[in-house]
Coordinates of C-alpha atoms and ligand atoms in Angstrom, one line a residue:
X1 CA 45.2 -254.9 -68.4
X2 CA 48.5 -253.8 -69.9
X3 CA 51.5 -255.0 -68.7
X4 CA 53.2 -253.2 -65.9
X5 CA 56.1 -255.0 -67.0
X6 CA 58.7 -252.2 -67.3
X7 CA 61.0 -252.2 -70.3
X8 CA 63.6 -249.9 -69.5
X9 CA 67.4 -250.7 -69.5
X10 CA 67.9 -252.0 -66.1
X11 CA 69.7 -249.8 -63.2
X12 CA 72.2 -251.0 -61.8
X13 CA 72.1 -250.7 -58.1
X14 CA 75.1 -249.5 -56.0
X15 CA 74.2 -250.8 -52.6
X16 CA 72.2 -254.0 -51.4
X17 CA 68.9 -253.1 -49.5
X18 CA 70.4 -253.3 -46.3
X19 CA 72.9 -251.2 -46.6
X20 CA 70.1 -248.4 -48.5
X21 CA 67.9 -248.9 -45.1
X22 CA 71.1 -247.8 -43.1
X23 CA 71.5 -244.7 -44.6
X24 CA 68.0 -243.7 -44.8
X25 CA 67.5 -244.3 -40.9
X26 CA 70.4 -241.8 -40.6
X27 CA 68.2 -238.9 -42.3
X28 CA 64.5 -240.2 -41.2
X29 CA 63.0 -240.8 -38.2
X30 CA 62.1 -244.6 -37.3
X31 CA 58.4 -244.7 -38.1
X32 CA 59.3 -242.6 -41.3
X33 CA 61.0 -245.5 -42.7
X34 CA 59.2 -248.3 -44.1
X35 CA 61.1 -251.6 -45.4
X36 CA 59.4 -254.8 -44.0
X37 CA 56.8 -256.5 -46.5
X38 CA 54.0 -256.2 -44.4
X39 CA 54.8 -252.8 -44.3
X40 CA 55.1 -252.1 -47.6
X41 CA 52.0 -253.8 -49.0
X42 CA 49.3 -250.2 -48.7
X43 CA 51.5 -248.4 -51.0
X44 CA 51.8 -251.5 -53.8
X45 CA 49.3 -249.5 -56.0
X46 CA 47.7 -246.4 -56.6
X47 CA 44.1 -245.8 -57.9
X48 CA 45.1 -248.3 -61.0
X49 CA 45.0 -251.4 -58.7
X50 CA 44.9 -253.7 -61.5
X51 CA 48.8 -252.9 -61.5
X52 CA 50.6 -253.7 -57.9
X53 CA 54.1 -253.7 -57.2
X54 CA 55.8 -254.0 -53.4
X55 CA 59.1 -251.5 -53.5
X56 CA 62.0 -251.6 -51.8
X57 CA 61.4 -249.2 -49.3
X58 CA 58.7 -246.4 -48.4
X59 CA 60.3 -243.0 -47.0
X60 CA 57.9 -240.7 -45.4
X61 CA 59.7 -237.2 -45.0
X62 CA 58.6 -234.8 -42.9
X63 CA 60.4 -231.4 -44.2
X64 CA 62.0 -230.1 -47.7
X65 CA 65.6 -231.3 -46.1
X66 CA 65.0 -234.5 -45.6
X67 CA 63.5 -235.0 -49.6
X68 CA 66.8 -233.4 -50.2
X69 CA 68.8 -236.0 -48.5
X70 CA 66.7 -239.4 -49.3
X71 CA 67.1 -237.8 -52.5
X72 CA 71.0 -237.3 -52.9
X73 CA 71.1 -241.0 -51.2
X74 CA 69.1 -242.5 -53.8
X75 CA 71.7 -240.5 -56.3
X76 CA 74.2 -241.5 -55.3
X77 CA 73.6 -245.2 -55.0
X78 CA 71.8 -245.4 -57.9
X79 CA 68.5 -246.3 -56.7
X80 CA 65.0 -245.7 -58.3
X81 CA 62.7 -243.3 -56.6
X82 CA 58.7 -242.8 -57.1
X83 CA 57.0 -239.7 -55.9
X84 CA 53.4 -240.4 -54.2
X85 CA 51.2 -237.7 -52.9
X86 CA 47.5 -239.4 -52.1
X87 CA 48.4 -242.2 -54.2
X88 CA 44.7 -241.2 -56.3
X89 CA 46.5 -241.6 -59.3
X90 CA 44.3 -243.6 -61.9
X91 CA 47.4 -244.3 -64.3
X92 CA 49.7 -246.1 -62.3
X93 CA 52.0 -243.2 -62.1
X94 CA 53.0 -243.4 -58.5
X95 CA 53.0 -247.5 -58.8
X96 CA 56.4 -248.4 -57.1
X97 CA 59.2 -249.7 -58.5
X98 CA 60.7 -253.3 -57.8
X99 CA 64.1 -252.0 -57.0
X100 CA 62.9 -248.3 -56.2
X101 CA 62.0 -246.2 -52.9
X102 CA 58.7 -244.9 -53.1
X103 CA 59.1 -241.3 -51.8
X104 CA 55.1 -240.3 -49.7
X105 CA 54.8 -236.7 -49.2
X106 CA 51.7 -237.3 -46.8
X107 CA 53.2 -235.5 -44.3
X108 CA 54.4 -232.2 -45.3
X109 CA 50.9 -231.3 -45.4
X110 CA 51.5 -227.7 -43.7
X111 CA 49.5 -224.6 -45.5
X112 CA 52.2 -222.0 -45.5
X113 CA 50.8 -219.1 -46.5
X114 CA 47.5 -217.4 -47.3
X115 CA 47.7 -213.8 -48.9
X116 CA 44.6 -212.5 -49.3
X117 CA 45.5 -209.3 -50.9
X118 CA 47.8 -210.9 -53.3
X119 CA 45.1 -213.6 -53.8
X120 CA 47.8 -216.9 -53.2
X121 CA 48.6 -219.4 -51.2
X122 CA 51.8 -221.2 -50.3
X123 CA 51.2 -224.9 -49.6
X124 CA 53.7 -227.7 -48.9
X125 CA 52.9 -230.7 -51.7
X126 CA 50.9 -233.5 -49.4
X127 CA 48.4 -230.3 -48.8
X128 CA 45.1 -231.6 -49.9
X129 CA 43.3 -230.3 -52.9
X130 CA 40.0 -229.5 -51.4
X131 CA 41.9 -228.7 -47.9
X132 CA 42.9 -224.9 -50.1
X133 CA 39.7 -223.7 -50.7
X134 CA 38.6 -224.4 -47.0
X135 CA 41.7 -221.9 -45.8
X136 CA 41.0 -219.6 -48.3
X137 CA 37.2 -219.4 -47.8
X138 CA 37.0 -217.0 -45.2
X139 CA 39.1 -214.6 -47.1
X140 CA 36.0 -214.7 -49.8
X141 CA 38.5 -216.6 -51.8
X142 CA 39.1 -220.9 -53.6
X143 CA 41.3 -222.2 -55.6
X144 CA 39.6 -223.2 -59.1
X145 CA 41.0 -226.6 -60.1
X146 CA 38.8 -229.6 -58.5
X147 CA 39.4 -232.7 -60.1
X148 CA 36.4 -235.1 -58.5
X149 CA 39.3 -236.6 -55.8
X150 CA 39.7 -232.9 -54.6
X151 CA 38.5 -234.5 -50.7
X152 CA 42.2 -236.8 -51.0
X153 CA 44.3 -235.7 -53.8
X154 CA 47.3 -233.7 -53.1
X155 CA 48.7 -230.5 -54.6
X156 CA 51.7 -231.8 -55.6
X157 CA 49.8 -235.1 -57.4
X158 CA 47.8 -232.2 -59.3
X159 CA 50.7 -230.1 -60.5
X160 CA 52.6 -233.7 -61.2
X161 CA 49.3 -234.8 -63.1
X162 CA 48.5 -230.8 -64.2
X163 CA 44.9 -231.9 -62.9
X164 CA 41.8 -230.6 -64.0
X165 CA 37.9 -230.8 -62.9
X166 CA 34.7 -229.8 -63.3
X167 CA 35.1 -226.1 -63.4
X168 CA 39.0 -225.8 -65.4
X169 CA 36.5 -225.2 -68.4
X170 CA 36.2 -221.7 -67.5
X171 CA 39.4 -221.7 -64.9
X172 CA 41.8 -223.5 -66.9
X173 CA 44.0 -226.4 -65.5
X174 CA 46.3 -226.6 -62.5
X175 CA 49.3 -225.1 -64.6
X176 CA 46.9 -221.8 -65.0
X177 CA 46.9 -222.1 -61.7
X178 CA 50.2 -222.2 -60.6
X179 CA 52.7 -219.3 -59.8
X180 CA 55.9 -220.9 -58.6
X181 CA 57.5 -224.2 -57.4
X182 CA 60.0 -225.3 -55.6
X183 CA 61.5 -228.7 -57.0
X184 CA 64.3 -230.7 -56.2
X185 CA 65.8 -232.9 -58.4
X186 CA 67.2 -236.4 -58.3
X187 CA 70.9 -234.9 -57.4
X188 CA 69.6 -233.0 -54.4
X189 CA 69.3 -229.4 -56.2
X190 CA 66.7 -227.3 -55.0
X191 CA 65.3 -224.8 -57.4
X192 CA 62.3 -222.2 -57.7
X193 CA 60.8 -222.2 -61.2
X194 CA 58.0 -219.8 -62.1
X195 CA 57.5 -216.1 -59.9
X196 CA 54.8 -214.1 -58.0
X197 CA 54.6 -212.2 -61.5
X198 CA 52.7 -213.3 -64.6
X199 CA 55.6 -214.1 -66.3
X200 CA 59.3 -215.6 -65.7
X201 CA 62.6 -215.1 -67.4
X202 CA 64.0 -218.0 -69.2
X203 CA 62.2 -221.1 -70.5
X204 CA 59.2 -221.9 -68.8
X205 CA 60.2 -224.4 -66.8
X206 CA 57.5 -224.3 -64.3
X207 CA 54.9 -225.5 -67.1
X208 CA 57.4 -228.5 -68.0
X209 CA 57.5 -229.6 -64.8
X210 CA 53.7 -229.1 -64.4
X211 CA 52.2 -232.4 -65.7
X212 CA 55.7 -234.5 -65.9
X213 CA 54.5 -237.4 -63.6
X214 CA 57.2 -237.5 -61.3
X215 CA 59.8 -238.0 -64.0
X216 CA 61.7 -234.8 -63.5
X217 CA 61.7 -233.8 -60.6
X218 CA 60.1 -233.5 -56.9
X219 CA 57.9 -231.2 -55.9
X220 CA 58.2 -229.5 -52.4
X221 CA 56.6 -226.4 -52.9
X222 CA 53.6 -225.2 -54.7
X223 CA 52.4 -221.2 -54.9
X224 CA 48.9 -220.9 -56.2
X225 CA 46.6 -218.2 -57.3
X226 CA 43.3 -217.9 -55.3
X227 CA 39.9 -216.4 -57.2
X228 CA 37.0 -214.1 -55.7
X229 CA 34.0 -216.7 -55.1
X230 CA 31.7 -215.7 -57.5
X231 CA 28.4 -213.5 -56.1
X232 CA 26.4 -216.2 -57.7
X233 CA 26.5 -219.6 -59.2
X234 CA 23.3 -221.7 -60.5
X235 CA 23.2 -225.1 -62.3
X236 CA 21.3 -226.2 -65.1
X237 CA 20.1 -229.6 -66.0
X238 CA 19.7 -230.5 -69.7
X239 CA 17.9 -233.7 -70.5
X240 CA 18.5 -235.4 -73.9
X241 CA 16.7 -238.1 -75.6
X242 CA 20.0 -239.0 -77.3
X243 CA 23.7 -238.9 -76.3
X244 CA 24.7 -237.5 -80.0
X245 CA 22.2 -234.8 -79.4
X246 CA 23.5 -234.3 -76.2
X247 CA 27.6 -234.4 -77.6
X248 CA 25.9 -231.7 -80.1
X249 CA 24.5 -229.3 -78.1
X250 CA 28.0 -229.3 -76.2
X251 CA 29.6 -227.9 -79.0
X252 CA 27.0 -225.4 -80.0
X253 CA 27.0 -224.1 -76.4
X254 CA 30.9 -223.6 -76.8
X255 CA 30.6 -222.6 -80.3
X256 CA 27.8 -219.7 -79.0
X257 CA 30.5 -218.1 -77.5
X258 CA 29.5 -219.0 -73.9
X259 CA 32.3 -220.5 -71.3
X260 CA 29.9 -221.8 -68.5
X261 CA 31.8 -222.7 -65.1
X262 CA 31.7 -225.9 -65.7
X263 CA 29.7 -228.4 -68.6
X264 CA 29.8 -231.8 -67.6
X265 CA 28.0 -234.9 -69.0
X266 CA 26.6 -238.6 -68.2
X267 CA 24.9 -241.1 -70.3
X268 CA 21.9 -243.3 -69.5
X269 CA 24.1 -245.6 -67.0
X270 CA 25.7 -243.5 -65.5
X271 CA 22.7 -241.4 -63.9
X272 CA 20.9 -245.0 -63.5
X273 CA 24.2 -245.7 -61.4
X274 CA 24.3 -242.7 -59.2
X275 CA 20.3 -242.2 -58.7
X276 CA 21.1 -245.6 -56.2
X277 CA 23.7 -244.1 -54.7
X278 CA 23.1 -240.4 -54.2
X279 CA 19.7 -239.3 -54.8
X280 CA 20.4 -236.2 -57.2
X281 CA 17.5 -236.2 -58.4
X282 CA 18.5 -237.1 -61.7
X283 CA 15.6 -238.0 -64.9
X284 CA 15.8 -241.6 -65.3
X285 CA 14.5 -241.7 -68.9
X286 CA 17.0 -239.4 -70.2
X287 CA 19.4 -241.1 -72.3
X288 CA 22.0 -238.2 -71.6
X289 CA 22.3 -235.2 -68.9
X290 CA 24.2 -232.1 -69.0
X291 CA 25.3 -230.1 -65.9
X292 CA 25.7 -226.6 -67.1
X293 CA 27.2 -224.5 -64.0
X294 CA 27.1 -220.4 -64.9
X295 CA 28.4 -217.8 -62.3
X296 CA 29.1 -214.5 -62.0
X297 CA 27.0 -211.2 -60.8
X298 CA 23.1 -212.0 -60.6
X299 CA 22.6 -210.2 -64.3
X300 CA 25.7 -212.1 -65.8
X301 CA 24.4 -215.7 -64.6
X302 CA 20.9 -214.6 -65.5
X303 CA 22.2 -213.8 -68.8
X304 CA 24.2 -216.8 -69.8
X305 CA 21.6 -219.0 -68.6
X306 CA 19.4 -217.6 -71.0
X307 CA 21.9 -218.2 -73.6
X308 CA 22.9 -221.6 -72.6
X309 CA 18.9 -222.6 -72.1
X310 CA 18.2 -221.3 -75.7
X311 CA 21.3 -223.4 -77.2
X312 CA 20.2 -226.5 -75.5
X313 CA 16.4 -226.0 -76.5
X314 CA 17.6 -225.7 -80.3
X315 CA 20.2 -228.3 -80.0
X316 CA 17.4 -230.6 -78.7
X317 CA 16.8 -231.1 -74.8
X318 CA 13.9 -232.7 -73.7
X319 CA 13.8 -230.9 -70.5
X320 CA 15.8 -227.9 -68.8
X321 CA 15.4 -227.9 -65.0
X322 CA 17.7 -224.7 -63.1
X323 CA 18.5 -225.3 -59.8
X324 CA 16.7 -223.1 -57.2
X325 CA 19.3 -222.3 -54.6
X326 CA 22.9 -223.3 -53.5
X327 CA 21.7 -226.7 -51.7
X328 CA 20.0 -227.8 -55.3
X329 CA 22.9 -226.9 -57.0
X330 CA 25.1 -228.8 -55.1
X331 CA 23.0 -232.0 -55.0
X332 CA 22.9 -231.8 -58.6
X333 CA 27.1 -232.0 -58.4
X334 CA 27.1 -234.3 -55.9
X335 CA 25.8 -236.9 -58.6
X336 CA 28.7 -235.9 -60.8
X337 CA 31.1 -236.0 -58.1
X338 CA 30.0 -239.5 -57.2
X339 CA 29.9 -240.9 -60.4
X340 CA 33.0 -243.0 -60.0
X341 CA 32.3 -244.7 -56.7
X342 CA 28.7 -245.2 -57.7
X343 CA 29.3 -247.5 -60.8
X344 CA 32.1 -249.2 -58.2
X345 CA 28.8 -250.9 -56.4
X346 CA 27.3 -252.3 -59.2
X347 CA 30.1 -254.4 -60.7
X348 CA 33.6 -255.4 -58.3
X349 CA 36.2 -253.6 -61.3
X350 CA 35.8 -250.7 -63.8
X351 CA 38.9 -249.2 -65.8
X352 CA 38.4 -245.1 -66.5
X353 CA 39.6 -244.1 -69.8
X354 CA 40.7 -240.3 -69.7
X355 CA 41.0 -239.4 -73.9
X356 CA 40.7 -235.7 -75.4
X357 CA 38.6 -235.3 -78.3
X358 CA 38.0 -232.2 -80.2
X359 CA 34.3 -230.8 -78.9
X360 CA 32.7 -231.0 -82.4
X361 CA 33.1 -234.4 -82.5
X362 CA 31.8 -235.3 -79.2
X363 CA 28.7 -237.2 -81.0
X364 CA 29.9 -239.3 -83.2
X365 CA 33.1 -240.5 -80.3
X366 CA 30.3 -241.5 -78.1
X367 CA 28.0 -243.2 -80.8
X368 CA 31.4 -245.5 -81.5
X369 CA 32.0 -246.2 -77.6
X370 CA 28.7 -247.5 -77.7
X371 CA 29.5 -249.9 -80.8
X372 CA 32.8 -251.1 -78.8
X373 CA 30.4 -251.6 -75.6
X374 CA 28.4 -254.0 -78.0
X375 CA 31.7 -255.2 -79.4
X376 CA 33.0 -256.3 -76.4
X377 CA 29.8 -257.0 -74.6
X378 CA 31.0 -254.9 -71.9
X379 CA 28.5 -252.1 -70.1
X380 CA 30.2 -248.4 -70.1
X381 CA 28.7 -245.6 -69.2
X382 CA 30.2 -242.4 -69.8
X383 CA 30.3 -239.3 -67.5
X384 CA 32.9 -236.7 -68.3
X385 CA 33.5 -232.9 -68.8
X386 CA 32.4 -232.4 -72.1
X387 CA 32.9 -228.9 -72.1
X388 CA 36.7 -229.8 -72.4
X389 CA 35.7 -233.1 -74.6
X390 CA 37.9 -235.4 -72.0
X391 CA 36.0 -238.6 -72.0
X392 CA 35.8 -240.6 -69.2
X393 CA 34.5 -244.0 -70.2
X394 CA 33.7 -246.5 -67.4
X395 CA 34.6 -250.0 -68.5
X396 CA 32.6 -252.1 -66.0
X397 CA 33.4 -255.5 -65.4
X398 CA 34.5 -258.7 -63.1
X399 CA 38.2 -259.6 -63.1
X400 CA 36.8 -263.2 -61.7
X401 CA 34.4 -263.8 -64.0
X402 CA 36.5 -265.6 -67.8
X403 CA 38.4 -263.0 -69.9
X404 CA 36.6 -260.1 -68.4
X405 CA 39.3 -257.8 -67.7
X406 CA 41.4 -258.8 -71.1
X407 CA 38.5 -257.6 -73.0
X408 CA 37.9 -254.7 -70.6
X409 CA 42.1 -253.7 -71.6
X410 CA 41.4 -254.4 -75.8
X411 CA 37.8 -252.0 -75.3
X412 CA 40.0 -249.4 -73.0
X413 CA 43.0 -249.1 -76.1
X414 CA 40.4 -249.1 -78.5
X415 CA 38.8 -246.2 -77.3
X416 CA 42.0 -244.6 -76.9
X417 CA 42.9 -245.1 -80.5
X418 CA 39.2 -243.4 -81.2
X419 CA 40.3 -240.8 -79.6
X420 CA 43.2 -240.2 -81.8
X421 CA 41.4 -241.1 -85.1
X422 CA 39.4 -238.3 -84.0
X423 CA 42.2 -235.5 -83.7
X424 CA 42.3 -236.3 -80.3
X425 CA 44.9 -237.1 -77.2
X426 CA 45.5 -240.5 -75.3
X427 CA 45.0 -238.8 -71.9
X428 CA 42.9 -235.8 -70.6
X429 CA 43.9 -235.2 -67.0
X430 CA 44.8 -239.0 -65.6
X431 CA 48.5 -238.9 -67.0
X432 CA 50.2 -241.7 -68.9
X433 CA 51.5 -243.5 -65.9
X434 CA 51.9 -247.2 -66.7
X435 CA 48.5 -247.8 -68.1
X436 CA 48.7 -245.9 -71.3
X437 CA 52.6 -246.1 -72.0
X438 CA 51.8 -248.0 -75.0
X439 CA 49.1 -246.1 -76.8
X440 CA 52.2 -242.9 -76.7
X441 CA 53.9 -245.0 -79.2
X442 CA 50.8 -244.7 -81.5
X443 CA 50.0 -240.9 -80.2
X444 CA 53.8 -239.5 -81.0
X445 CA 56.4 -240.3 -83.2
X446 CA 60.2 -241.9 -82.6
X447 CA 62.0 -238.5 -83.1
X448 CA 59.2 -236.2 -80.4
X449 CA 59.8 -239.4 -77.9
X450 CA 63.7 -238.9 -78.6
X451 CA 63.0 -235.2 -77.8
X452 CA 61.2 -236.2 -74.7
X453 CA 63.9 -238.4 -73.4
X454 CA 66.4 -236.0 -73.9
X455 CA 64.3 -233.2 -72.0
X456 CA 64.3 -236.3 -69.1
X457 CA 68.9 -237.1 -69.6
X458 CA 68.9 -233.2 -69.0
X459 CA 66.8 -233.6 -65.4
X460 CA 67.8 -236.7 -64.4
X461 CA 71.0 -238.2 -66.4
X462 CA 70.7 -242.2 -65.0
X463 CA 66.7 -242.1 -65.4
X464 CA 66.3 -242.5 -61.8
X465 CA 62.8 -241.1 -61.2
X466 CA 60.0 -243.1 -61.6
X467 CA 61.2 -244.9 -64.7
X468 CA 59.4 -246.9 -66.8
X469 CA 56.2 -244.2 -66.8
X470 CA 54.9 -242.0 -69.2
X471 CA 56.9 -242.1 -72.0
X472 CA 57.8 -245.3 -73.5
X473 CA 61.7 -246.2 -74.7
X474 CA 61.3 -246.6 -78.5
X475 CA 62.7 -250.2 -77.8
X476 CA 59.2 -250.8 -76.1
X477 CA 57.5 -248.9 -78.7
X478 CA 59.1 -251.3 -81.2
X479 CA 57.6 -254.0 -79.1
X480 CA 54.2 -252.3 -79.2
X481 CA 54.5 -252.1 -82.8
X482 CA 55.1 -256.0 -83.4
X483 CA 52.5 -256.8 -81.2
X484 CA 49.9 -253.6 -82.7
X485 CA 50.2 -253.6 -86.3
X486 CA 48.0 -251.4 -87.8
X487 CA 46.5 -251.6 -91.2
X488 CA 49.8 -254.5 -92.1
X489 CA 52.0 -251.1 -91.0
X490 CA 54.5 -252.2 -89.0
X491 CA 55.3 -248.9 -86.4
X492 CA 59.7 -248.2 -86.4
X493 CA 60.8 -251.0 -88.5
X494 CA 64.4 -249.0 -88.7
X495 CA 64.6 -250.2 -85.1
X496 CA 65.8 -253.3 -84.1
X497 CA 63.2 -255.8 -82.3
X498 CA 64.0 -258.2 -79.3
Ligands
FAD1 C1 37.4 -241.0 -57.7 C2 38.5 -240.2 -58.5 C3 38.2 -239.1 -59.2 C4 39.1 -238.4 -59.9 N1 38.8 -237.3 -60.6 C5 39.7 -236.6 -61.2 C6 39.4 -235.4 -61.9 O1 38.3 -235.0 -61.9 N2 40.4 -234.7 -62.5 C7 41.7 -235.2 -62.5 O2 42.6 -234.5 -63.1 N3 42.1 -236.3 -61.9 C8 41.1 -237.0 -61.2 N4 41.5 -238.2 -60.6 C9 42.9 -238.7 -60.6 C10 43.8 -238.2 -59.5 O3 43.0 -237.8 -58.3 C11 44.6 -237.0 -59.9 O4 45.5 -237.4 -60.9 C12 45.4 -236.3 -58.7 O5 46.1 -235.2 -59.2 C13 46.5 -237.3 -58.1 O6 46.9 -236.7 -56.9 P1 47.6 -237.6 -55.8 O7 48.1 -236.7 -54.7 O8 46.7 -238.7 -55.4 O9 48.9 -238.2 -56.6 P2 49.5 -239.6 -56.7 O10 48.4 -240.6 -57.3 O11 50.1 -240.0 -55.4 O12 50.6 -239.4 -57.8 C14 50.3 -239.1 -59.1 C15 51.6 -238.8 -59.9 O13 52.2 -237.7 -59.4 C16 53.5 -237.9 -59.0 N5 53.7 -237.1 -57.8 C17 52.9 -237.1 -56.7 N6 53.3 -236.1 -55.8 C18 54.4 -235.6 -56.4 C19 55.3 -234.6 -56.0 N7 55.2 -233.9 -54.9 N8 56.4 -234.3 -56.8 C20 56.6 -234.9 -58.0 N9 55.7 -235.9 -58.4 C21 54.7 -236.2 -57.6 C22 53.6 -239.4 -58.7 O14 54.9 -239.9 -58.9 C23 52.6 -239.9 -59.8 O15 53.3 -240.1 -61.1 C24 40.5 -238.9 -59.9 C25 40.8 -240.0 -59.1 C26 39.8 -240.7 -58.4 C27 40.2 -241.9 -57.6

């Protein structure tokens, strides 16, 4: 795996742990304050275990006042602080920090407020993801955004990550979802960015913040918009005898002008790997699947299915099954949604990859993953929403068996650098965290990281929260670049190396 090995300029603390611990206690509550190893050791990692690190402390703050304080403490001492909502991170962004307090919102897990007539809800961040929908439901009402980890995953990891999931296709992402925030920052400020309108005055800082990965600033308060469940909602199940046919007939749907609910894909493996598991009924032979969810009125499902079914026949399925009521369609997501812990009980490890690729070029991305595979003698199914074209490679292999997992980290970059040949981004919806800090130094160049650090000196003037993530110091780009030349292109040589 990469290194988690953070090349930052190092803070210099203004207080000795024991001294931090004392003033903590004077804001939290006893069991609220973590500090002994064995103690510490659950929240070492998030879901990027390859990359473990003990802090200094864990805090566990029960309202918005007490963030405000551990916050202005950490300030003012000059102490490193990481943000962790369910810790189902898959980039390492809520990994602690050596010297750092690792700041869980767990427990302000209160729903605030449901308005059913202005179709929102008001949620403190530890709020779970899927936990929304359930308090909206009998209002006739859910919250779109449902990345696969919606049972655990917080709110506030969401906006933090700006999550997406199977149905953001026709939804959009959590920052479509999003009305207003309350953030605090690393001095202690609170401040509400966004509004209960459609629009804000001023920059929009709401969507900076939205997707930041805990580097600007914490959130304590998250106001989303709620959606009318659709009348109706049916699922069809393309088979392909090829995964380029299959990549195809993505774009074509999407090109046809249709926007299905949701348009998600897995290979060969994958459905071989979650047949065991889940029983979805899944064909076996099929070398790819798609799960094409349409919803609406009963005449506007009825008509984009026939839509949909007509683009997949020409684009080359072998086989269209629709599913014949609500239980059927959700055994044929539960597959989907499973995908990830079913490939977990075939091999011990397997490394997600999370790149963005244009839709057209779905086909060829995948026929080159499947070189790589060969390359690296690694198996990798692939299961992802393809109606966005984020990829979701599953590198399986054995950390205990030989070189295993340094072969699994060159295939994973690789990929990644696919991605970009292709017009694509290094990261769909898993953030930048610590796993892909060096592929940004291939993805933008020196002067947008110098406008990215800037945007962080503005928020957070001593690069107190959760440094060392998401964007990379062009010192360790220069780093990168010695060790990644490209083509005998050296990346930055006006900066100095070390
Ligand atoms: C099986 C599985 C399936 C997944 N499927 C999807 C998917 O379909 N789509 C998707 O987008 N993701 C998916 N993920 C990744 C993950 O669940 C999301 O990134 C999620 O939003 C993380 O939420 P969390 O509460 O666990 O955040 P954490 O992992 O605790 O933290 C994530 C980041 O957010 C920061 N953070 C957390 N809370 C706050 C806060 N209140 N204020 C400021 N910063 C904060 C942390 O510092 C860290 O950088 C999946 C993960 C797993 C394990």
């Amino acid at each position: 795996m990469n290194s988690p090995e953070i090349i930052e300029p190092p803070i210099e603390a203004r207080i000795d742990k024991a001294e931090l611990v004392r003033r903590l206690a004077g804001v939290l509550a006893r069991e609220n304050l973590l500090h002994k190893t064995e103690d510490l050791h659950p929240y070492e990692c998030d879901g990027l275990s390859a990359h473990t690190q003990v802090p200094l402390a864990v805090v566990l703050p029960e309202n918005e006042e007490q963030v405000q304080k551990v916050l202005r403490i950490c300030h003012d001492a000059r102490i490193p602080v990481v943000a962790r909502g369910a810790g189902t991170g898959l980039s390492g962004g809520a990994m602690p920090h050596a010297q750092g307090v690792t700041l869980g919102l767990s427990k302000l897990k209160r729903i605030l407020e449901i308005d059913p007539v202005a179709r929102t809800a008001r949620l403190q961040p530890g709020v779970r993801n899927l936990a929304i929908s359930e308090a909206a439901a009998p209002f006739g009402l859910y919250y779109a955004p449902d990345p696969s980890s919606q049972i655990a995953c917080s709110i506030g990891g969401n906006v933090a990550e700006n999550s997406g999931g199977v149905h953001c296709l026709k939804y959009g992402l959590t920052v479509h979802n999003l009305l207003k925030l309350r953030i605090i920052t690393i001095e202690g400020e609170l401040l509400e960015i966004g509004s209960e309108g459609l629009d804000a005055p001023g920059y929009d800082l709401m969507a900076l913040v939205t997707g930041s990965e805990g580097l600007l600033a914490v959130v304590t308060e998250v106001t989303v918009k709620l959606l009318p469940k659709p009348v109706k909602a049916q699922v069809m199940l393309a088979a392909f005898d090829s995964v380029v046919k299959a990549g195809e007939a993505v774009a074509n749907i999407i090109a046809a002008g249709c926007i299905p609910a949701g348009l998600e894909m897995m290979d060969k493996l994958a459905t071989a790997a979650v047949e065991q598991f889940v029983h979805a009924d899944y064909p076996l032979d099929a070398e790819a699947i798609l799960l094409c969810e349409c919803d609406g009125t009963e005449e506007e499902v009825a008509a984009e299915i026939e839509k949909v079914g007509a683009v997949m026949r020409a684009s080359g399925a072998v086989g269209i099954r629709l599913s014949r009521d609500d239980a059927e369609r959700l055994k044929f997501w539960s597959g989907r949604k499973a995908a990830f812990p079913a490939v977990g009980r075939i091999l011990p490890d397997y490394y997600c990859m999370d790149g963005t690729i244009p839709k057209k070029r779905l086909g060829e991305v995948l026929a080159g993953i499947s070189r790589l595979s060969t390359e690296f003698k690694l198996a990798c199914p692939n299961v992802f929403h393809a109606g966005d074209g984020n990829l979701h490679p599953l590198i399986m292999f054995d950390a205990n068996e030989g070189d295993q997992a340094q072969r699994a980290a060159a295939f994973g970059a690789r990929i990644l650098e696919l991605c970009i040949e292709a017009g694509g981004t290094i990261t769909g919806e898993h953030g930048v965290g610590v796993e892909k800090i060096n592929e940004m130094c291939v993805q933008f160049r020196p002067a947008e990281l110098a406008t990215f650090h800037a945007i962080k000196h503005a928020f957070d003037e001593h690069a107190l929260l959760n440094p060392g993530k998401a964007v990379p110091t062009l010192h360790r780009c220069a780093e990168f670049g010695q060790m990644h030349v490209k083509r005998g292109q050296e990346k930055f040589p006006d900066l100095p190396r070390f």
